[in-house]
mmCIF file of C-alpha atoms and ligand atoms in Angstrom:
data_model
loop_
_atom_site.group_PDB
_atom_site.id
_atom_site.type_symbol
_atom_site.label_atom_id
_atom_site.label_comp_id
_atom_site.label_asym_id
_atom_site.label_seq_id
_atom_site.Cartn_x
_atom_site.Cartn_y
_atom_site.Cartn_z
ATOM 1 C CA MET A 1 176.113 162.195 177.471
ATOM 2 C CA ALA A 2 173.759 165.147 177.651
ATOM 3 C CA LEU A 3 170.139 165.307 177.173
ATOM 4 C CA ILE A 4 167.778 167.972 175.467
ATOM 5 C CA GLY A 5 164.185 167.694 176.617
ATOM 6 C CA ALA A 6 163.027 166.835 180.264
ATOM 7 C CA GLY A 7 159.274 166.030 179.110
ATOM 8 C CA VAL A 8 157.595 162.436 179.191
ATOM 9 C CA TRP A 9 160.095 160.698 176.835
ATOM 10 C CA GLY A 10 163.180 162.433 178.187
ATOM 11 C CA GLU A 11 162.468 161.176 181.640
ATOM 12 C CA THR A 12 162.717 157.640 180.018
ATOM 13 C CA HIS A 13 166.023 158.713 178.287
ATOM 14 C CA ALA A 14 167.559 159.948 181.724
ATOM 15 C CA TYR A 15 166.209 156.869 183.725
ATOM 16 C CA LEU A 16 168.345 154.447 181.298
ATOM 17 C CA TYR A 17 171.411 156.547 181.238
ATOM 18 C CA ASN A 18 171.204 157.090 184.789
ATOM 19 C CA ASN A 19 171.326 153.293 185.217
ATOM 20 C CA HIS A 20 173.727 152.532 182.451
ATOM 21 C CA ASP A 21 177.261 151.323 183.482
ATOM 22 C CA ASP A 22 178.947 152.813 180.741
ATOM 23 C CA VAL A 23 177.132 156.281 180.563
ATOM 24 C CA ASN A 24 177.615 159.359 182.998
ATOM 25 C CA LEU A 25 174.807 161.494 182.074
ATOM 26 C CA GLN A 26 176.500 164.952 182.748
ATOM 27 C CA ALA A 27 173.785 167.535 181.927
ATOM 28 C CA ILE A 28 169.983 168.006 181.066
ATOM 29 C CA CYS A 29 168.338 171.168 179.340
ATOM 30 C CA ASP A 30 165.181 171.740 178.867
ATOM 31 C CA LEU A 31 163.544 175.762 178.092
ATOM 32 C CA GLN A 32 161.312 174.958 181.164
ATOM 33 C CA GLU A 33 164.165 175.039 184.181
ATOM 34 C CA ASP A 34 161.855 173.088 186.985
ATOM 35 C CA LYS A 35 161.451 170.143 184.322
ATOM 36 C CA ALA A 36 165.113 169.861 184.001
ATOM 37 C CA GLN A 37 165.953 170.433 187.777
ATOM 38 C CA LYS A 38 163.289 167.706 188.653
ATOM 39 C CA LEU A 39 164.847 165.350 186.365
ATOM 40 C CA ALA A 40 168.404 166.086 187.740
ATOM 41 C CA ASP A 41 167.200 165.853 191.067
ATOM 42 C CA LYS A 42 165.622 162.368 190.323
ATOM 43 C CA PHE A 43 168.649 161.027 188.611
ATOM 44 C CA ASN A 44 171.707 162.878 190.042
ATOM 45 C CA ILE A 45 172.432 164.979 186.737
ATOM 46 C CA GLU A 46 174.984 167.385 187.869
ATOM 47 C CA HIS A 47 174.452 170.228 185.287
ATOM 48 C CA VAL A 48 171.155 171.978 184.316
ATOM 49 C CA PHE A 49 170.553 174.331 181.446
ATOM 50 C CA THR A 50 167.624 176.005 179.741
ATOM 51 C CA ASP A 51 169.886 177.026 176.549
ATOM 52 C CA HIS A 52 171.309 173.864 174.436
ATOM 53 C CA LYS A 53 174.300 176.165 172.838
ATOM 54 C CA LYS A 54 175.215 176.870 176.673
ATOM 55 C CA MET A 55 175.690 173.023 177.617
ATOM 56 C CA LEU A 56 177.247 172.424 174.515
ATOM 57 C CA ALA A 57 179.677 174.873 174.995
ATOM 58 C CA GLU A 58 180.075 174.179 178.683
ATOM 59 C CA VAL A 59 179.842 170.247 178.856
ATOM 60 C CA ASN A 60 182.240 167.876 177.692
ATOM 61 C CA CYS A 61 180.481 165.296 176.438
ATOM 62 C CA ASP A 62 180.481 162.529 173.467
ATOM 63 C CA ALA A 63 176.913 162.333 172.822
ATOM 64 C CA VAL A 64 173.520 163.937 173.333
ATOM 65 C CA ALA A 65 169.945 162.682 173.149
ATOM 66 C CA VAL A 66 167.487 164.946 171.510
ATOM 67 C CA VAL A 67 163.942 164.197 172.950
ATOM 68 C CA THR A 68 162.075 167.354 171.935
ATOM 69 C CA PRO A 69 158.778 167.836 170.310
ATOM 70 C CA ASP A 70 158.682 166.407 166.809
ATOM 71 C CA PHE A 71 158.788 169.731 164.976
ATOM 72 C CA THR A 72 161.833 171.096 166.942
ATOM 73 C CA HIS A 73 164.396 168.878 165.771
ATOM 74 C CA PRO A 74 166.349 170.287 163.287
ATOM 75 C CA PRO A 75 168.198 173.154 164.601
ATOM 76 C CA LEU A 76 169.114 171.339 167.724
ATOM 77 C CA VAL A 77 170.622 168.161 165.807
ATOM 78 C CA LEU A 78 172.533 171.012 163.767
ATOM 79 C CA ASP A 79 174.206 172.870 166.861
ATOM 80 C CA CYS A 80 174.782 169.577 168.450
ATOM 81 C CA ALA A 81 176.379 168.095 165.310
ATOM 82 C CA GLU A 82 178.562 171.186 164.707
ATOM 83 C CA ALA A 83 179.418 170.936 168.706
ATOM 84 C CA GLN A 84 181.029 167.425 167.145
ATOM 85 C CA LYS A 85 178.496 165.357 169.332
ATOM 86 C CA ASP A 86 177.256 162.194 168.376
ATOM 87 C CA ILE A 87 173.299 162.320 168.630
ATOM 88 C CA LEU A 88 170.392 159.832 169.094
ATOM 89 C CA LEU A 89 167.407 161.841 167.979
ATOM 90 C CA GLU A 90 163.892 160.841 168.811
ATOM 91 C CA LYS A 91 161.519 160.080 166.063
ATOM 92 C CA PRO A 92 160.956 161.550 163.514
ATOM 93 C CA MET A 93 164.159 162.799 161.928
ATOM 94 C CA ALA A 94 162.552 165.950 160.843
ATOM 95 C CA THR A 95 158.680 167.074 159.753
ATOM 96 C CA THR A 96 159.901 168.992 156.872
ATOM 97 C CA ARG A 97 161.966 168.240 153.612
ATOM 98 C CA LYS A 98 164.496 171.045 154.369
ATOM 99 C CA GLY A 99 164.725 169.959 158.164
ATOM 100 C CA VAL A 100 165.609 166.503 156.535
ATOM 101 C CA GLN A 101 168.159 168.024 154.036
ATOM 102 C CA LYS A 102 169.734 169.986 157.013
ATOM 103 C CA ILE A 103 170.288 166.904 159.237
ATOM 104 C CA ILE A 104 171.600 164.516 156.437
ATOM 105 C CA ASN A 105 174.318 167.400 155.225
ATOM 106 C CA VAL A 106 175.468 168.391 158.891
ATOM 107 C CA VAL A 107 176.121 164.728 159.646
ATOM 108 C CA LYS A 108 178.053 163.934 156.535
ATOM 109 C CA LYS A 109 179.771 167.561 156.998
ATOM 110 C CA GLN A 110 180.683 167.060 160.737
ATOM 111 C CA ASP A 111 181.458 163.277 160.152
ATOM 112 C CA ILE A 112 179.441 162.468 163.287
ATOM 113 C CA ARG A 113 177.036 159.702 163.937
ATOM 114 C CA LEU A 114 173.351 159.847 164.241
ATOM 115 C CA MET A 115 170.958 157.264 165.152
ATOM 116 C CA VAL A 116 166.807 158.002 164.666
ATOM 117 C CA ASP A 117 164.761 156.135 167.553
ATOM 118 C CA LEU A 118 162.494 154.065 165.166
ATOM 119 C CA HIS A 119 161.956 151.593 168.087
ATOM 120 C CA ASN A 120 159.592 149.514 166.327
ATOM 121 C CA ARG A 121 162.592 147.392 164.793
ATOM 122 C CA TRP A 122 163.323 146.223 168.431
ATOM 123 C CA ASN A 123 159.491 145.086 169.034
ATOM 124 C CA PRO A 124 159.834 141.328 169.530
ATOM 125 C CA PRO A 125 156.800 140.109 167.129
ATOM 126 C CA PHE A 126 158.058 142.346 164.609
ATOM 127 C CA ALA A 127 161.819 141.514 164.605
ATOM 128 C CA GLU A 128 160.893 137.855 164.491
ATOM 129 C CA ALA A 129 158.708 138.615 161.335
ATOM 130 C CA ARG A 130 161.418 140.225 159.768
ATOM 131 C CA LYS A 131 163.603 137.134 160.584
ATOM 132 C CA LYS A 132 161.068 134.937 159.280
ATOM 133 C CA ILE A 133 160.728 136.815 155.983
ATOM 134 C CA LYS A 134 164.420 137.006 155.550
ATOM 135 C CA GLU A 135 164.676 133.058 155.957
ATOM 136 C CA GLY A 136 161.981 132.971 153.443
ATOM 137 C CA GLU A 137 159.124 131.684 155.424
ATOM 138 C CA ILE A 138 156.185 133.482 153.509
ATOM 139 C CA GLY A 139 158.128 134.011 150.125
ATOM 140 C CA LYS A 140 158.125 137.372 148.759
ATOM 141 C CA PRO A 141 155.917 139.823 150.759
ATOM 142 C CA VAL A 142 152.780 140.787 148.518
ATOM 143 C CA ASN A 143 150.515 142.945 150.779
ATOM 144 C CA ALA A 144 150.268 144.185 154.389
ATOM 145 C CA TYR A 145 147.838 146.075 156.668
ATOM 146 C CA PHE A 146 148.929 147.887 159.504
ATOM 147 C CA ARG A 147 147.109 149.871 162.011
ATOM 148 C CA LEU A 148 148.938 151.534 164.494
ATOM 149 C CA ASN A 149 146.516 154.008 166.348
ATOM 150 C CA ASP A 150 146.852 156.078 169.833
ATOM 151 C CA LYS A 151 144.100 156.630 172.408
ATOM 152 C CA MET A 152 142.552 159.879 171.928
ATOM 153 C CA TRP A 153 144.108 161.065 175.580
ATOM 154 C CA VAL A 154 147.485 161.131 173.952
ATOM 155 C CA ALA A 155 146.542 164.140 171.343
ATOM 156 C CA THR A 156 144.043 165.804 174.046
ATOM 157 C CA ASP A 157 146.066 165.293 177.146
ATOM 158 C CA MET A 158 149.465 163.537 177.048
ATOM 159 C CA LEU A 159 151.076 166.137 174.351
ATOM 160 C CA SER A 160 151.080 169.914 174.755
ATOM 161 C CA TRP A 161 152.031 170.059 170.980
ATOM 162 C CA ALA A 162 149.832 167.614 169.261
ATOM 163 C CA GLU A 163 148.294 170.166 166.954
ATOM 164 C CA GLU A 164 151.856 171.305 165.918
ATOM 165 C CA SER A 165 152.650 167.734 164.988
ATOM 166 C CA SER A 166 150.438 164.872 163.598
ATOM 167 C CA ILE A 167 149.487 161.060 164.443
ATOM 168 C CA LEU A 168 151.687 160.314 161.201
ATOM 169 C CA TRP A 169 154.457 162.035 162.687
ATOM 170 C CA PHE A 170 153.999 160.659 166.004
ATOM 171 C CA LEU A 171 152.987 157.061 165.046
ATOM 172 C CA GLY A 172 153.001 156.999 161.441
ATOM 173 C CA SER A 173 157.023 157.207 161.332
ATOM 174 C CA HIS A 174 156.879 153.733 162.802
ATOM 175 C CA THR A 175 154.326 152.304 160.818
ATOM 176 C CA ILE A 176 156.492 153.579 157.686
ATOM 177 C CA ASP A 177 159.938 152.425 159.095
ATOM 178 C CA THR A 178 158.624 149.197 159.878
ATOM 179 C CA LEU A 179 156.806 148.331 156.764
ATOM 180 C CA GLN A 180 159.829 149.318 154.618
ATOM 181 C CA TRP A 181 162.111 147.330 156.626
ATOM 182 C CA LEU A 182 160.159 144.146 156.516
ATOM 183 C CA PHE A 183 159.439 144.412 152.735
ATOM 184 C CA ASP A 184 163.255 145.354 152.346
ATOM 185 C CA ASP A 185 162.162 147.941 149.878
ATOM 186 C CA LYS A 186 161.187 151.772 149.639
ATOM 187 C CA ILE A 187 157.461 152.641 149.157
ATOM 188 C CA ASP A 188 157.179 154.430 145.502
ATOM 189 C CA ARG A 189 153.732 156.070 145.633
ATOM 190 C CA VAL A 190 150.916 156.677 148.364
ATOM 191 C CA TYR A 191 147.486 157.723 148.054
ATOM 192 C CA SER A 192 145.905 158.669 151.512
ATOM 193 C CA VAL A 193 142.605 160.280 152.908
ATOM 194 C CA SER A 194 142.300 161.932 156.326
ATOM 195 C CA HIS A 195 139.475 162.958 158.621
ATOM 196 C CA HIS A 196 139.056 166.014 160.533
ATOM 197 C CA GLY A 197 137.030 167.362 163.330
ATOM 198 C CA VAL A 198 136.795 165.070 166.121
ATOM 199 C CA LEU A 199 139.815 166.525 167.805
ATOM 200 C CA ASP A 200 139.433 170.094 166.514
ATOM 201 C CA LYS A 201 135.670 169.770 168.509
ATOM 202 C CA LYS A 202 138.028 168.981 171.571
ATOM 203 C CA GLY A 203 140.427 172.141 170.769
ATOM 204 C CA VAL A 204 143.036 170.191 169.140
ATOM 205 C CA ASP A 205 143.201 171.374 165.678
ATOM 206 C CA THR A 206 145.052 168.412 163.881
ATOM 207 C CA GLU A 207 143.710 165.547 161.548
ATOM 208 C CA ASP A 208 142.010 162.431 163.402
ATOM 209 C CA ILE A 209 142.911 159.926 161.304
ATOM 210 C CA TYR A 210 145.053 158.911 157.998
ATOM 211 C CA GLN A 211 143.901 155.998 156.011
ATOM 212 C CA THR A 212 146.697 155.397 153.331
ATOM 213 C CA VAL A 213 147.497 152.913 150.602
ATOM 214 C CA LEU A 214 151.124 152.369 149.730
ATOM 215 C CA GLU A 215 152.900 151.250 146.568
ATOM 216 C CA PHE A 216 156.454 149.568 146.798
ATOM 217 C CA LYS A 217 159.139 149.769 144.101
ATOM 218 C CA GLN A 218 158.949 145.926 143.748
ATOM 219 C CA GLY A 219 155.282 145.783 143.635
ATOM 220 C CA GLY A 220 154.227 145.039 147.314
ATOM 221 C CA ILE A 221 151.274 146.852 148.491
ATOM 222 C CA ALA A 222 150.199 148.055 151.908
ATOM 223 C CA THR A 223 147.140 149.769 153.818
ATOM 224 C CA ILE A 224 148.076 151.825 156.836
ATOM 225 C CA GLU A 225 145.980 153.303 159.487
ATOM 226 C CA ASN A 226 147.082 156.248 161.941
ATOM 227 C CA GLY A 227 144.752 157.492 163.998
ATOM 228 C CA TRP A 228 144.464 159.392 167.349
ATOM 229 C CA ILE A 229 140.664 159.135 168.136
ATOM 230 C CA THR A 230 140.572 155.552 169.684
ATOM 231 C CA PRO A 231 138.324 156.016 172.812
ATOM 232 C CA ASP A 232 139.912 156.651 176.109
ATOM 233 C CA SER A 233 138.338 153.371 177.264
ATOM 234 C CA HIS A 234 140.637 151.324 175.150
ATOM 235 C CA PRO A 235 142.489 148.843 177.416
ATOM 236 C CA ASN A 236 145.801 149.773 175.959
ATOM 237 C CA ILE A 237 147.306 153.331 174.734
ATOM 238 C CA ASN A 238 147.988 151.765 171.285
ATOM 239 C CA ASP A 239 145.572 149.727 169.260
ATOM 240 C CA ILE A 240 147.817 147.653 166.970
ATOM 241 C CA LYS A 241 146.900 145.325 164.067
ATOM 242 C CA PHE A 242 149.140 143.732 161.515
ATOM 243 C CA ASN A 243 148.958 141.408 158.793
ATOM 244 C CA ILE A 244 151.801 140.416 155.856
ATOM 245 C CA THR A 245 151.040 138.080 153.220
ATOM 246 C CA GLY A 246 153.654 136.505 151.121
ATOM 247 C CA SER A 247 153.437 134.392 148.040
ATOM 248 C CA GLN A 248 153.938 131.524 150.336
ATOM 249 C CA GLY A 249 152.756 132.383 153.658
ATOM 250 C CA MET A 250 151.280 135.028 156.214
ATOM 251 C CA ILE A 251 152.231 136.581 159.315
ATOM 252 C CA ASN A 252 149.540 138.422 161.934
ATOM 253 C CA ILE A 253 150.416 140.271 164.902
ATOM 254 C CA ASP A 254 147.921 141.644 167.337
ATOM 255 C CA THR A 255 149.929 143.132 170.399
ATOM 256 C CA THR A 256 146.990 145.264 171.555
ATOM 257 C CA ASN A 257 144.744 142.572 173.247
ATOM 258 C CA ASN A 258 147.386 139.980 173.491
ATOM 259 C CA GLY A 259 146.116 139.052 176.803
ATOM 260 C CA LEU A 260 149.539 138.926 178.354
ATOM 261 C CA LEU A 261 148.296 140.748 181.311
ATOM 262 C CA GLU A 262 144.750 141.834 182.156
ATOM 263 C CA MET A 263 144.352 143.962 184.945
ATOM 264 C CA TYR A 264 140.736 144.787 186.660
ATOM 265 C CA ASN A 265 139.630 146.972 189.386
ATOM 266 C CA GLN A 266 136.239 148.736 190.594
ATOM 267 C CA ASP A 267 137.129 151.451 187.903
ATOM 268 C CA GLY A 268 137.399 149.366 184.830
ATOM 269 C CA HIS A 269 139.911 147.197 183.199
ATOM 270 C CA GLU A 270 143.394 147.795 181.077
ATOM 271 C CA ASN A 271 145.480 145.149 178.787
ATOM 272 C CA PRO A 272 148.897 147.203 179.385
ATOM 273 C CA ASP A 273 151.196 146.159 176.492
ATOM 274 C CA THR A 274 154.192 144.570 178.229
ATOM 275 C CA LEU A 275 156.443 144.304 175.733
ATOM 276 C CA VAL A 276 156.592 148.179 175.187
ATOM 277 C CA ASN A 277 158.017 149.349 178.657
ATOM 278 C CA HIS A 278 157.849 147.910 181.718
ATOM 279 C CA PHE A 279 160.152 146.938 184.978
ATOM 280 C CA VAL A 280 161.164 143.378 185.908
ATOM 281 C CA HIS A 281 162.433 143.314 189.355
ATOM 282 C CA GLY A 282 163.212 147.271 188.886
ATOM 283 C CA ARG A 283 165.097 146.668 185.899
ATOM 284 C CA ALA A 284 163.716 148.346 182.590
ATOM 285 C CA GLU A 285 162.937 145.579 180.183
ATOM 286 C CA GLY A 286 160.691 146.979 177.208
ATOM 287 C CA PHE A 287 161.704 147.052 173.668
ATOM 288 C CA ALA A 288 161.285 151.021 173.811
ATOM 289 C CA TYR A 289 164.365 150.852 176.114
ATOM 290 C CA LYS A 290 166.340 148.416 174.076
ATOM 291 C CA SER A 291 166.760 150.906 171.046
ATOM 292 C CA ILE A 292 168.287 153.560 173.488
ATOM 293 C CA LEU A 293 170.388 150.842 174.919
ATOM 294 C CA HIS A 294 171.541 149.843 171.128
ATOM 295 C CA PHE A 295 172.754 153.347 170.693
ATOM 296 C CA VAL A 296 174.916 153.460 173.788
ATOM 297 C CA GLU A 297 176.510 149.944 172.902
ATOM 298 C CA LYS A 298 176.718 150.819 169.229
ATOM 299 C CA ILE A 299 178.608 154.245 169.728
ATOM 300 C CA LYS A 300 181.099 152.363 172.383
ATOM 301 C CA LYS A 301 181.761 149.539 170.089
ATOM 302 C CA GLY A 302 181.885 151.825 167.035
ATOM 303 C CA GLU A 303 179.465 149.529 165.160
ATOM 304 C CA ASP A 304 176.614 150.740 162.461
ATOM 305 C CA PHE A 305 173.071 151.347 163.753
ATOM 306 C CA LEU A 306 170.134 149.061 163.434
ATOM 307 C CA VAL A 307 168.621 152.228 161.904
ATOM 308 C CA SER A 308 170.372 153.944 159.348
ATOM 309 C CA ILE A 309 170.163 157.554 158.828
ATOM 310 C CA LYS A 310 169.043 156.956 155.276
ATOM 311 C CA ASP A 311 165.858 154.803 156.438
ATOM 312 C CA ALA A 312 165.108 157.329 158.913
ATOM 313 C CA ALA A 313 165.324 160.256 156.427
ATOM 314 C CA ASP A 314 163.141 158.228 154.109
ATOM 315 C CA THR A 315 160.420 158.013 156.451
ATOM 316 C CA SER A 316 159.908 161.424 156.879
ATOM 317 C CA LEU A 317 160.064 161.784 153.123
ATOM 318 C CA VAL A 318 157.393 159.230 152.632
ATOM 319 C CA ILE A 319 155.232 160.943 155.546
ATOM 320 C CA LEU A 320 155.452 164.365 153.725
ATOM 321 C CA ALA A 321 153.999 162.624 150.471
ATOM 322 C CA ILE A 322 151.264 161.037 152.530
ATOM 323 C CA MET A 323 150.387 164.334 153.776
ATOM 324 C CA GLU A 324 150.428 165.979 150.446
ATOM 325 C CA SER A 325 148.294 163.172 148.835
ATOM 326 C CA ALA A 326 145.839 163.768 151.981
ATOM 327 C CA LYS A 327 145.789 167.404 151.165
ATOM 328 C CA LYS A 328 145.572 167.358 146.974
ATOM 329 C CA GLY A 329 143.227 164.240 147.378
ATOM 330 C CA LYS A 330 145.650 162.097 144.478
ATOM 331 C CA PRO A 331 148.282 159.686 144.535
ATOM 332 C CA ILE A 332 151.967 161.080 144.963
ATOM 333 C CA LYS A 333 155.382 159.682 144.177
ATOM 334 C CA VAL A 334 157.561 159.759 146.927
ATOM 335 C CA ASP A 335 160.490 162.216 146.097
ATOM 336 C CA TYR A 336 163.521 160.883 147.925
ATOM 337 C CA ASP A 337 165.771 163.529 145.990
ATOM 338 C CA ILE A 338 167.305 165.620 148.833
HETATM 339 N N1 NAD B 401 156.076 160.075 174.857
HETATM 340 C C1 NAD B 401 156.113 159.113 174.174
HETATM 341 O O1 NAD B 401 155.621 157.970 174.761
HETATM 342 C C2 NAD B 401 157.409 159.106 173.231
HETATM 343 C C3 NAD B 401 157.625 158.059 173.028
HETATM 344 C C4 NAD B 401 158.652 157.715 171.856
HETATM 345 C C5 NAD B 401 159.073 158.910 171.294
HETATM 346 N N2 NAD B 401 158.652 160.076 171.830
HETATM 347 C C6 NAD B 401 159.358 161.162 170.963
HETATM 348 O O2 NAD B 401 160.160 161.815 171.858
HETATM 349 C C7 NAD B 401 160.037 163.194 171.767
HETATM 350 C C8 NAD B 401 159.441 163.866 173.156
HETATM 351 O O3 NAD B 401 158.278 163.663 173.321
HETATM 352 P P1 NAD B 401 157.824 163.910 174.657
HETATM 353 O O4 NAD B 401 156.414 163.205 174.778
HETATM 354 O O5 NAD B 401 158.915 163.664 175.565
HETATM 355 O O6 NAD B 401 157.406 165.477 174.679
HETATM 356 P P2 NAD B 401 157.005 166.677 176.018
HETATM 357 O O7 NAD B 401 156.387 167.627 175.377
HETATM 358 O O8 NAD B 401 156.651 165.587 176.956
HETATM 359 O O9 NAD B 401 158.632 167.090 176.106
HETATM 360 C C9 NAD B 401 159.289 167.781 175.200
HETATM 361 C C10 NAD B 401 160.074 168.614 176.250
HETATM 362 O O10 NAD B 401 161.102 169.171 175.132
HETATM 363 C C11 NAD B 401 161.357 170.562 176.060
HETATM 364 N N3 NAD B 401 161.898 171.526 174.512
HETATM 365 C C12 NAD B 401 160.999 171.730 173.583
HETATM 366 N N4 NAD B 401 162.196 172.652 172.895
HETATM 367 C C13 NAD B 401 163.118 172.710 173.606
HETATM 368 C C14 NAD B 401 164.447 173.224 173.186
HETATM 369 N N5 NAD B 401 164.764 174.166 172.036
HETATM 370 N N6 NAD B 401 165.583 173.163 174.148
HETATM 371 C C15 NAD B 401 165.166 172.206 175.114
HETATM 372 N N7 NAD B 401 163.949 171.976 175.471
HETATM 373 C C16 NAD B 401 163.115 171.890 174.617
HETATM 374 C C17 NAD B 401 159.951 171.075 176.430
HETATM 375 O O11 NAD B 401 159.766 171.828 177.258
HETATM 376 C C18 NAD B 401 159.369 169.901 176.836
HETATM 377 O O12 NAD B 401 159.837 169.603 178.551
HETATM 378 C C19 NAD B 401 159.001 163.583 170.180
HETATM 379 O O13 NAD B 401 159.955 163.699 169.326
HETATM 380 C C20 NAD B 401 158.392 162.468 170.384
HETATM 381 O O14 NAD B 401 158.092 161.883 168.961
HETATM 382 C C21 NAD B 401 157.780 160.369 172.746
#
């Protein structure tokens, strides 16, 4: 494999490939050479590049992981696909309709395989909820509530590119994918309102929060909240609350303050969500790792990915509709025609 992007999440990918018996991580590329070199030294990666086209021309790899900022994905995917590489692409697939179109077309044309890393499908309580729903335990899903927020620190400190993205791309893509997966249905119409100003005052010109109502094609409804202004004193990086109610039952999920682990010291306390990413006896164990390992496994076995390319494309198209709705102040029908 080869890896494009040596940032926060690129390091996670590098760690996993370096520890995987079936993967030889041959090359890493980042526009910032020092970042790529640092990970190359840490994970024994032989080749370092600052130009992905040069890497694709010189390195003989089967697959490439694209782990660059949200808005940079389409041209990198196009070049990897044209070089006949299978691709693990970080979410979201693309932040424009044109970007989605280009990716769908190139994957078809080059006959390569692509998975978008919508990893909440591996989150144990959500995977269990999907199983229960499929088994008919709550009847037909009727309505859902899903809050998926980040601490403000993510927008102000962790991501240097927050204002070129949005909380909808960064976390909302998980919200939309999870809901369409659990309802086993596509979203037909959206109505969203957003708030601007809190982050702007801190020098990050992006929406603080989107509150959105979703209508599914078969009549289901959901209310979602995606915000980037949860106070930094919050004990967990994410604030997650979830409910789905069906014709015969209901499921609640609260992975924020699950009480699995409470940590206190003289400066404060933390409730880290040990389901996402953590280490047990030196081995990576969280669900955010499982999706990356799934890509490797399915490439090796030639089997379908849990996240189809269509589902990932549709997720981006729903988010574009949400943004349009918030901008125009009216409900918008999702346009899946690409
Ligand atoms: N940070 C997380 O917790 C997390 C979790 C899951 C998914 N993701 C996703 O992973 C992707 C990367 O996020 P991140 O947090 O690692 O960002 P980051 O800013 O920490 O790292 C991105 C890296 O990509 C490099 N880059 C940008 N354009 C490039 C190009 N054309 N060629 C080569 N390198 C290029 C940048 O120099 C930077 O080092 C995003 O799509 C994000 O949504 C992040």
